mmCIF file with all atom_site columns, C-alpha atoms in Angstrom:
data_model
loop_
_atom_site.group_PDB
_atom_site.id
_atom_site.type_symbol
_atom_site.label_atom_id
_atom_site.label_alt_id
_atom_site.label_comp_id
_atom_site.label_asym_id
_atom_site.label_entity_id
_atom_site.label_seq_id
_atom_site.pdbx_PDB_ins_code
_atom_site.Cartn_x
_atom_site.Cartn_y
_atom_site.Cartn_z
_atom_site.occupancy
_atom_site.B_iso_or_equiv
_atom_site.pdbx_formal_charge
_atom_site.auth_seq_id
_atom_site.auth_comp_id
_atom_site.auth_asym_id
_atom_site.auth_atom_id
_atom_site.pdbx_PDB_model_num
ATOM 1   C CA . MET B 1 1   ? -27.656 48.923 88.120 1.00 84.00 ? 276 MET B CA 1
ATOM 2   C CA . ASN B 1 2   ? -24.456 47.251 89.390 1.00 97.00 ? 277 ASN B CA 1
ATOM 3   C CA . LYS B 1 3   ? -21.691 47.903 86.859 1.00 98.00 ? 278 LYS B CA 1
ATOM 4   C CA . PHE B 1 4   ? -20.411 44.346 87.177 1.00 98.00 ? 279 PHE B CA 1
ATOM 5   C CA . MET B 1 5   ? -23.822 42.716 86.727 1.00 98.00 ? 280 MET B CA 1
ATOM 6   C CA . LYS B 1 6   ? -24.248 45.050 83.612 1.00 98.00 ? 281 LYS B CA 1
ATOM 7   C CA . MET B 1 7   ? -21.026 43.662 82.210 1.00 98.00 ? 282 MET B CA 1
ATOM 8   C CA . ALA B 1 8   ? -22.320 40.117 82.783 1.00 98.00 ? 283 ALA B CA 1
ATOM 9   C CA . ILE B 1 9   ? -25.598 41.018 80.964 1.00 98.00 ? 284 ILE B CA 1
ATOM 10  C CA . ASP B 1 10  ? -23.651 42.557 78.053 1.00 98.00 ? 285 ASP B CA 1
ATOM 11  C CA . GLU B 1 11  ? -21.441 39.376 77.841 1.00 98.00 ? 286 GLU B CA 1
ATOM 12  C CA . ALA B 1 12  ? -24.520 37.237 77.725 1.00 97.00 ? 287 ALA B CA 1
ATOM 13  C CA . ARG B 1 13  ? -26.182 39.485 75.156 1.00 98.00 ? 288 ARG B CA 1
ATOM 14  C CA . ASP B 1 14  ? -23.022 39.237 72.940 1.00 97.00 ? 289 ASP B CA 1
ATOM 15  C CA . GLY B 1 15  ? -23.097 35.456 73.183 1.00 97.00 ? 290 GLY B CA 1
ATOM 16  C CA . ILE B 1 16  ? -26.781 35.035 72.305 1.00 97.00 ? 291 ILE B CA 1
ATOM 17  C CA . ARG B 1 17  ? -26.481 37.483 69.404 1.00 97.00 ? 292 ARG B CA 1
ATOM 18  C CA . SER B 1 18  ? -23.492 35.496 68.159 1.00 97.00 ? 293 SER B CA 1
ATOM 19  C CA . GLY B 1 19  ? -25.397 32.303 68.340 1.00 97.00 ? 294 GLY B CA 1
ATOM 20  C CA . ASP B 1 20  ? -22.966 30.895 70.956 1.00 98.00 ? 295 ASP B CA 1
ATOM 21  C CA . GLY B 1 21  ? -25.580 29.641 73.424 1.00 96.00 ? 296 GLY B CA 1
ATOM 22  C CA . GLY B 1 22  ? -28.064 30.619 76.082 1.00 96.00 ? 297 GLY B CA 1
ATOM 23  C CA . PRO B 1 23  ? -28.465 34.018 77.840 1.00 97.00 ? 298 PRO B CA 1
ATOM 24  C CA . PHE B 1 24  ? -25.771 33.375 80.423 1.00 98.00 ? 299 PHE B CA 1
ATOM 25  C CA . GLY B 1 25  ? -22.938 35.723 80.941 1.00 98.00 ? 300 GLY B CA 1
ATOM 26  C CA . CYS B 1 26  ? -20.516 36.173 83.805 1.00 98.00 ? 301 CYS B CA 1
ATOM 27  C CA . VAL B 1 27  ? -17.684 38.365 85.091 1.00 98.00 ? 302 VAL B CA 1
ATOM 28  C CA . ILE B 1 28  ? -15.191 37.593 87.850 1.00 98.00 ? 303 ILE B CA 1
ATOM 29  C CA . VAL B 1 29  ? -13.932 40.538 89.987 1.00 98.00 ? 304 VAL B CA 1
ATOM 30  C CA . LYS B 1 30  ? -10.981 40.784 92.316 1.00 98.00 ? 305 LYS B CA 1
ATOM 31  C CA . ASP B 1 31  ? -10.087 44.026 94.267 1.00 98.00 ? 306 ASP B CA 1
ATOM 32  C CA . GLY B 1 32  ? -12.676 45.865 92.077 1.00 98.00 ? 307 GLY B CA 1
ATOM 33  C CA . ILE B 1 33  ? -11.082 44.829 88.749 1.00 98.00 ? 308 ILE B CA 1
ATOM 34  C CA . VAL B 1 34  ? -12.630 42.466 86.104 1.00 98.00 ? 309 VAL B CA 1
ATOM 35  C CA . ILE B 1 35  ? -10.123 39.580 85.879 1.00 98.00 ? 310 ILE B CA 1
ATOM 36  C CA . GLY B 1 36  ? -12.367 37.086 83.898 1.00 98.00 ? 311 GLY B CA 1
ATOM 37  C CA . ARG B 1 37  ? -15.347 37.116 81.708 1.00 98.00 ? 312 ARG B CA 1
ATOM 38  C CA . GLY B 1 38  ? -17.405 34.522 79.775 1.00 98.00 ? 313 GLY B CA 1
ATOM 39  C CA . HIS B 1 39  ? -20.590 33.642 78.272 1.00 98.00 ? 314 HIS B CA 1
ATOM 40  C CA . ASN B 1 40  ? -22.413 30.411 77.375 1.00 98.00 ? 315 ASN B CA 1
ATOM 41  C CA . GLN B 1 41  ? -20.700 28.735 74.431 1.00 98.00 ? 316 GLN B CA 1
ATOM 42  C CA . VAL B 1 42  ? -22.381 25.305 74.579 1.00 98.00 ? 317 VAL B CA 1
ATOM 43  C CA . VAL B 1 43  ? -23.846 25.579 71.089 1.00 97.00 ? 318 VAL B CA 1
ATOM 44  C CA . ARG B 1 44  ? -20.718 27.120 69.393 1.00 97.00 ? 319 ARG B CA 1
ATOM 45  C CA . LEU B 1 45  ? -18.274 24.680 70.982 1.00 98.00 ? 320 LEU B CA 1
ATOM 46  C CA . ASN B 1 46  ? -20.530 21.575 71.083 1.00 98.00 ? 321 ASN B CA 1
ATOM 47  C CA . ASP B 1 47  ? -19.543 21.220 74.753 1.00 98.00 ? 322 ASP B CA 1
ATOM 48  C CA . PRO B 1 48  ? -22.084 20.970 77.517 1.00 97.00 ? 323 PRO B CA 1
ATOM 49  C CA . THR B 1 49  ? -19.518 22.290 80.002 1.00 98.00 ? 324 THR B CA 1
ATOM 50  C CA . CYS B 1 50  ? -19.092 25.567 78.454 1.00 98.00 ? 325 CYS B CA 1
ATOM 51  C CA . HIS B 1 51  ? -21.340 27.520 80.672 1.00 98.00 ? 326 HIS B CA 1
ATOM 52  C CA . GLY B 1 52  ? -20.815 31.224 81.234 1.00 98.00 ? 327 GLY B CA 1
ATOM 53  C CA . GLU B 1 53  ? -19.389 30.716 84.704 1.00 98.00 ? 328 GLU B CA 1
ATOM 54  C CA . ILE B 1 54  ? -16.986 28.026 83.617 1.00 98.00 ? 329 ILE B CA 1
ATOM 55  C CA . MET B 1 55  ? -15.774 30.168 80.762 1.00 98.00 ? 330 MET B CA 1
ATOM 56  C CA . ALA B 1 56  ? -15.251 33.072 83.141 1.00 98.00 ? 331 ALA B CA 1
ATOM 57  C CA . ILE B 1 57  ? -13.397 30.886 85.732 1.00 98.00 ? 332 ILE B CA 1
ATOM 58  C CA . ARG B 1 58  ? -11.115 29.700 82.944 1.00 98.00 ? 333 ARG B CA 1
ATOM 59  C CA . SER B 1 59  ? -10.531 33.255 81.831 1.00 98.00 ? 334 SER B CA 1
ATOM 60  C CA . ALA B 1 60  ? -9.807  34.486 85.402 1.00 98.00 ? 335 ALA B CA 1
ATOM 61  C CA . CYS B 1 61  ? -7.363  31.717 86.167 1.00 98.00 ? 336 CYS B CA 1
ATOM 62  C CA . CYS B 1 62  ? -5.455  32.507 82.936 1.00 98.00 ? 337 CYS B CA 1
ATOM 63  C CA . THR B 1 63  ? -5.405  36.213 83.809 1.00 98.00 ? 338 THR B CA 1
ATOM 64  C CA . ILE B 1 64  ? -3.954  35.825 87.271 1.00 98.00 ? 339 ILE B CA 1
ATOM 65  C CA . GLY B 1 65  ? -2.024  32.523 86.705 1.00 97.00 ? 340 GLY B CA 1
ATOM 66  C CA . THR B 1 66  ? -3.575  30.306 89.309 1.00 97.00 ? 341 THR B CA 1
ATOM 67  C CA . PHE B 1 67  ? -6.469  28.081 89.878 1.00 96.00 ? 342 PHE B CA 1
ATOM 68  C CA . ASP B 1 68  ? -7.134  29.642 93.274 1.00 97.00 ? 343 ASP B CA 1
ATOM 69  C CA . LEU B 1 69  ? -9.576  32.562 92.884 1.00 98.00 ? 344 LEU B CA 1
ATOM 70  C CA . SER B 1 70  ? -9.775  33.343 96.620 1.00 98.00 ? 345 SER B CA 1
ATOM 71  C CA . GLY B 1 71  ? -10.959 36.931 97.226 1.00 98.00 ? 346 GLY B CA 1
ATOM 72  C CA . CYS B 1 72  ? -12.969 36.998 93.953 1.00 98.00 ? 347 CYS B CA 1
ATOM 73  C CA . GLN B 1 73  ? -16.588 37.752 93.437 1.00 98.00 ? 348 GLN B CA 1
ATOM 74  C CA . LEU B 1 74  ? -18.699 36.323 90.584 1.00 98.00 ? 349 LEU B CA 1
ATOM 75  C CA . TYR B 1 75  ? -21.410 38.071 88.750 1.00 98.00 ? 350 TYR B CA 1
ATOM 76  C CA . THR B 1 76  ? -23.695 36.033 86.581 1.00 98.00 ? 351 THR B CA 1
ATOM 77  C CA . THR B 1 77  ? -27.018 36.543 84.794 1.00 98.00 ? 352 THR B CA 1
ATOM 78  C CA . ALA B 1 78  ? -28.517 33.322 86.377 1.00 97.00 ? 353 ALA B CA 1
ATOM 79  C CA . GLN B 1 79  ? -28.208 31.280 89.446 1.00 96.00 ? 354 GLN B CA 1
ATOM 80  C CA . PRO B 1 80  ? -25.395 28.838 88.814 1.00 96.00 ? 355 PRO B CA 1
ATOM 81  C CA . CYS B 1 81  ? -26.316 25.167 88.054 1.00 94.00 ? 356 CYS B CA 1
ATOM 82  C CA . PRO B 1 82  ? -24.879 22.432 90.146 1.00 92.00 ? 357 PRO B CA 1
ATOM 83  C CA . MET B 1 83  ? -21.918 22.040 87.820 1.00 95.00 ? 358 MET B CA 1
ATOM 84  C CA . CYS B 1 84  ? -21.081 25.642 87.929 1.00 97.00 ? 359 CYS B CA 1
ATOM 85  C CA . ALA B 1 85  ? -21.691 25.888 91.653 1.00 96.00 ? 360 ALA B CA 1
ATOM 86  C CA . GLY B 1 86  ? -19.196 23.104 92.248 1.00 96.00 ? 361 GLY B CA 1
ATOM 87  C CA . ALA B 1 87  ? -16.661 24.911 89.921 1.00 98.00 ? 362 ALA B CA 1
ATOM 88  C CA . VAL B 1 88  ? -17.204 28.095 91.941 1.00 98.00 ? 363 VAL B CA 1
ATOM 89  C CA . GLN B 1 89  ? -16.465 26.285 95.153 1.00 97.00 ? 364 GLN B CA 1
ATOM 90  C CA . TRP B 1 90  ? -13.402 24.433 93.650 1.00 97.00 ? 365 TRP B CA 1
ATOM 91  C CA . ALA B 1 91  ? -12.041 27.867 92.525 1.00 98.00 ? 366 ALA B CA 1
ATOM 92  C CA . ASN B 1 92  ? -12.529 29.313 96.064 1.00 98.00 ? 367 ASN B CA 1
ATOM 93  C CA . ILE B 1 93  ? -14.719 32.285 94.865 1.00 98.00 ? 368 ILE B CA 1
ATOM 94  C CA . GLU B 1 94  ? -15.928 33.984 97.999 1.00 98.00 ? 369 GLU B CA 1
ATOM 95  C CA . LYS B 1 95  ? -19.299 35.481 96.721 1.00 98.00 ? 370 LYS B CA 1
ATOM 96  C CA . VAL B 1 96  ? -21.803 34.843 93.857 1.00 98.00 ? 371 VAL B CA 1
ATOM 97  C CA . TYR B 1 97  ? -24.205 37.439 92.682 1.00 98.00 ? 372 TYR B CA 1
ATOM 98  C CA . TYR B 1 98  ? -26.873 36.247 90.192 1.00 97.00 ? 373 TYR B CA 1
ATOM 99  C CA . GLY B 1 99  ? -29.745 37.810 88.304 1.00 97.00 ? 374 GLY B CA 1
ATOM 100 C CA . CYS B 1 100 ? -32.350 35.182 87.481 1.00 96.00 ? 375 CYS B CA 1
ATOM 101 C CA . ASN B 1 101 ? -32.996 32.164 89.688 1.00 95.00 ? 376 ASN B CA 1
ATOM 102 C CA . ILE B 1 102 ? -33.498 28.476 88.796 1.00 92.00 ? 377 ILE B CA 1
ATOM 103 C CA . SER B 1 103 ? -37.223 28.878 88.151 1.00 93.00 ? 378 SER B CA 1
ATOM 104 C CA . ASP B 1 104 ? -36.587 31.702 85.668 1.00 95.00 ? 379 ASP B CA 1
ATOM 105 C CA . THR B 1 105 ? -34.232 29.546 83.642 1.00 94.00 ? 380 THR B CA 1
ATOM 106 C CA . ASP B 1 106 ? -36.816 26.702 83.751 1.00 92.00 ? 381 ASP B CA 1
ATOM 107 C CA . ALA B 1 107 ? -39.418 29.112 82.454 1.00 92.00 ? 382 ALA B CA 1
ATOM 108 C CA . ILE B 1 108 ? -37.507 29.871 79.270 1.00 93.00 ? 383 ILE B CA 1
ATOM 109 C CA . GLY B 1 109 ? -36.740 26.119 78.549 1.00 91.00 ? 384 GLY B CA 1
ATOM 110 C CA . PHE B 1 110 ? -33.524 25.227 80.374 1.00 91.00 ? 385 PHE B CA 1
ATOM 111 C CA . ARG B 1 111 ? -33.557 22.155 82.691 1.00 87.00 ? 386 ARG B CA 1
ATOM 112 C CA . ASP B 1 112 ? -31.570 23.267 85.611 1.00 84.00 ? 387 ASP B CA 1
ATOM 113 C CA . GLN B 1 113 ? -34.331 22.502 87.975 1.00 83.00 ? 388 GLN B CA 1
ATOM 114 C CA . VAL B 1 114 ? -34.080 18.803 87.089 1.00 83.00 ? 389 VAL B CA 1
ATOM 115 C CA . PHE B 1 115 ? -30.469 18.696 88.470 1.00 81.00 ? 390 PHE B CA 1
ATOM 116 C CA . PHE B 1 116 ? -31.529 20.394 91.737 1.00 77.00 ? 391 PHE B CA 1
ATOM 117 C CA . ASN B 1 117 ? -34.452 18.177 92.258 1.00 77.00 ? 392 ASN B CA 1
ATOM 118 C CA . SER B 1 118 ? -33.254 14.691 91.318 1.00 72.00 ? 393 SER B CA 1
ATOM 119 C CA . ARG B 1 119 ? -30.051 12.954 92.093 1.00 71.00 ? 394 ARG B CA 1
ATOM 120 C CA . LYS B 1 120 ? -30.187 10.029 89.740 1.00 76.00 ? 395 LYS B CA 1
ATOM 121 C CA . ASP B 1 121 ? -27.083 7.879  90.600 1.00 80.00 ? 396 ASP B CA 1
ATOM 122 C CA . ILE B 1 122 ? -25.502 6.546  87.321 1.00 79.00 ? 397 ILE B CA 1
ATOM 123 C CA . SER B 1 123 ? -22.143 5.682  88.968 1.00 82.00 ? 398 SER B CA 1
ATOM 124 C CA . GLN B 1 124 ? -20.555 2.562  89.966 1.00 88.00 ? 399 GLN B CA 1
ATOM 125 C CA . GLU B 1 125 ? -17.176 1.810  91.713 1.00 90.00 ? 400 GLU B CA 1
ATOM 126 C CA . LEU B 1 126 ? -14.719 0.056  89.429 1.00 90.00 ? 401 LEU B CA 1
ATOM 127 C CA . CYS B 1 127 ? -10.947 -0.847 89.865 1.00 91.00 ? 402 CYS B CA 1
ATOM 128 C CA . ARG B 1 128 ? -10.691 0.858  93.260 1.00 92.00 ? 403 ARG B CA 1
ATOM 129 C CA . GLU B 1 129 ? -7.338  -0.795 94.242 1.00 96.00 ? 404 GLU B CA 1
ATOM 130 C CA . GLU B 1 130 ? -5.615  0.273  90.993 1.00 94.00 ? 405 GLU B CA 1
ATOM 131 C CA . CYS B 1 131 ? -6.991  3.831  91.399 1.00 94.00 ? 406 CYS B CA 1
ATOM 132 C CA . LEU B 1 132 ? -5.945  3.875  95.027 1.00 94.00 ? 407 LEU B CA 1
ATOM 133 C CA . GLU B 1 133 ? -2.372  3.050  93.928 1.00 96.00 ? 408 GLU B CA 1
ATOM 134 C CA . LEU B 1 134 ? -2.660  6.110  91.550 1.00 93.00 ? 409 LEU B CA 1
ATOM 135 C CA . PHE B 1 135 ? -3.712  8.262  94.420 1.00 92.00 ? 410 PHE B CA 1
ATOM 136 C CA . ARG B 1 136 ? -0.801  7.084  96.554 1.00 93.00 ? 411 ARG B CA 1
ATOM 137 C CA . GLU B 1 137 ? 1.556   8.053  93.693 1.00 92.00 ? 412 GLU B CA 1
ATOM 138 C CA . TYR B 1 138 ? -0.005  11.500 93.570 1.00 88.00 ? 413 TYR B CA 1
ATOM 139 C CA . GLN B 1 139 ? 0.205   11.914 97.288 1.00 91.00 ? 414 GLN B CA 1
ATOM 140 C CA . SER B 1 140 ? 3.995   11.119 97.202 1.00 92.00 ? 415 SER B CA 1
ATOM 141 C CA . ILE B 1 141 ? 4.692   14.196 94.984 1.00 89.00 ? 416 ILE B CA 1
ATOM 142 C CA . SER B 1 142 ? 5.863   17.032 97.153 1.00 78.00 ? 417 SER B CA 1
ATOM 143 C CA . ASP B 1 143 ? 5.134   19.966 94.738 1.00 74.00 ? 418 ASP B CA 1
ATOM 144 C CA . LYS B 1 144 ? 1.599   19.625 93.468 1.00 66.00 ? 419 LYS B CA 1
ATOM 145 C CA . THR B 1 145 ? 1.247   23.179 92.124 1.00 66.00 ? 420 THR B CA 1
ATOM 146 C CA . SER B 1 146 ? 3.890   22.955 89.275 1.00 51.00 ? 421 SER B CA 1
ATOM 147 C CA . TYR B 1 147 ? 1.853   20.954 86.876 1.00 47.00 ? 422 TYR B CA 1
#
């Protein structure tokens, strides 16, 4: 077994045994060293965004002091949902290795498949001009990495 996937599995097992959430664990590796780890904490924190991948990304960013995880690999017990896949892309993670697929998570009662199959649009544009002004203000800031 791959040692990093074993760590992700152990992380997930710790989480489910603690009652934190589902069987989702994750580690992030850079240059052969684990720099972040996390497991699902949706139940414990009452926060639907606390998936294993998100928690591991937060951990890795704190460890190396940047939001840019270029050159990193992510090992997770299940194929990332759309939210986590988006976070992986925003973090610039170069490779994702996963154990179970979306059909497997569906089979044990999680609804990830719904988010891959339907794109219900619940959004509506509002106050665009005011928000564009905010964007212009942001664009005028020269050092966007210091905050």
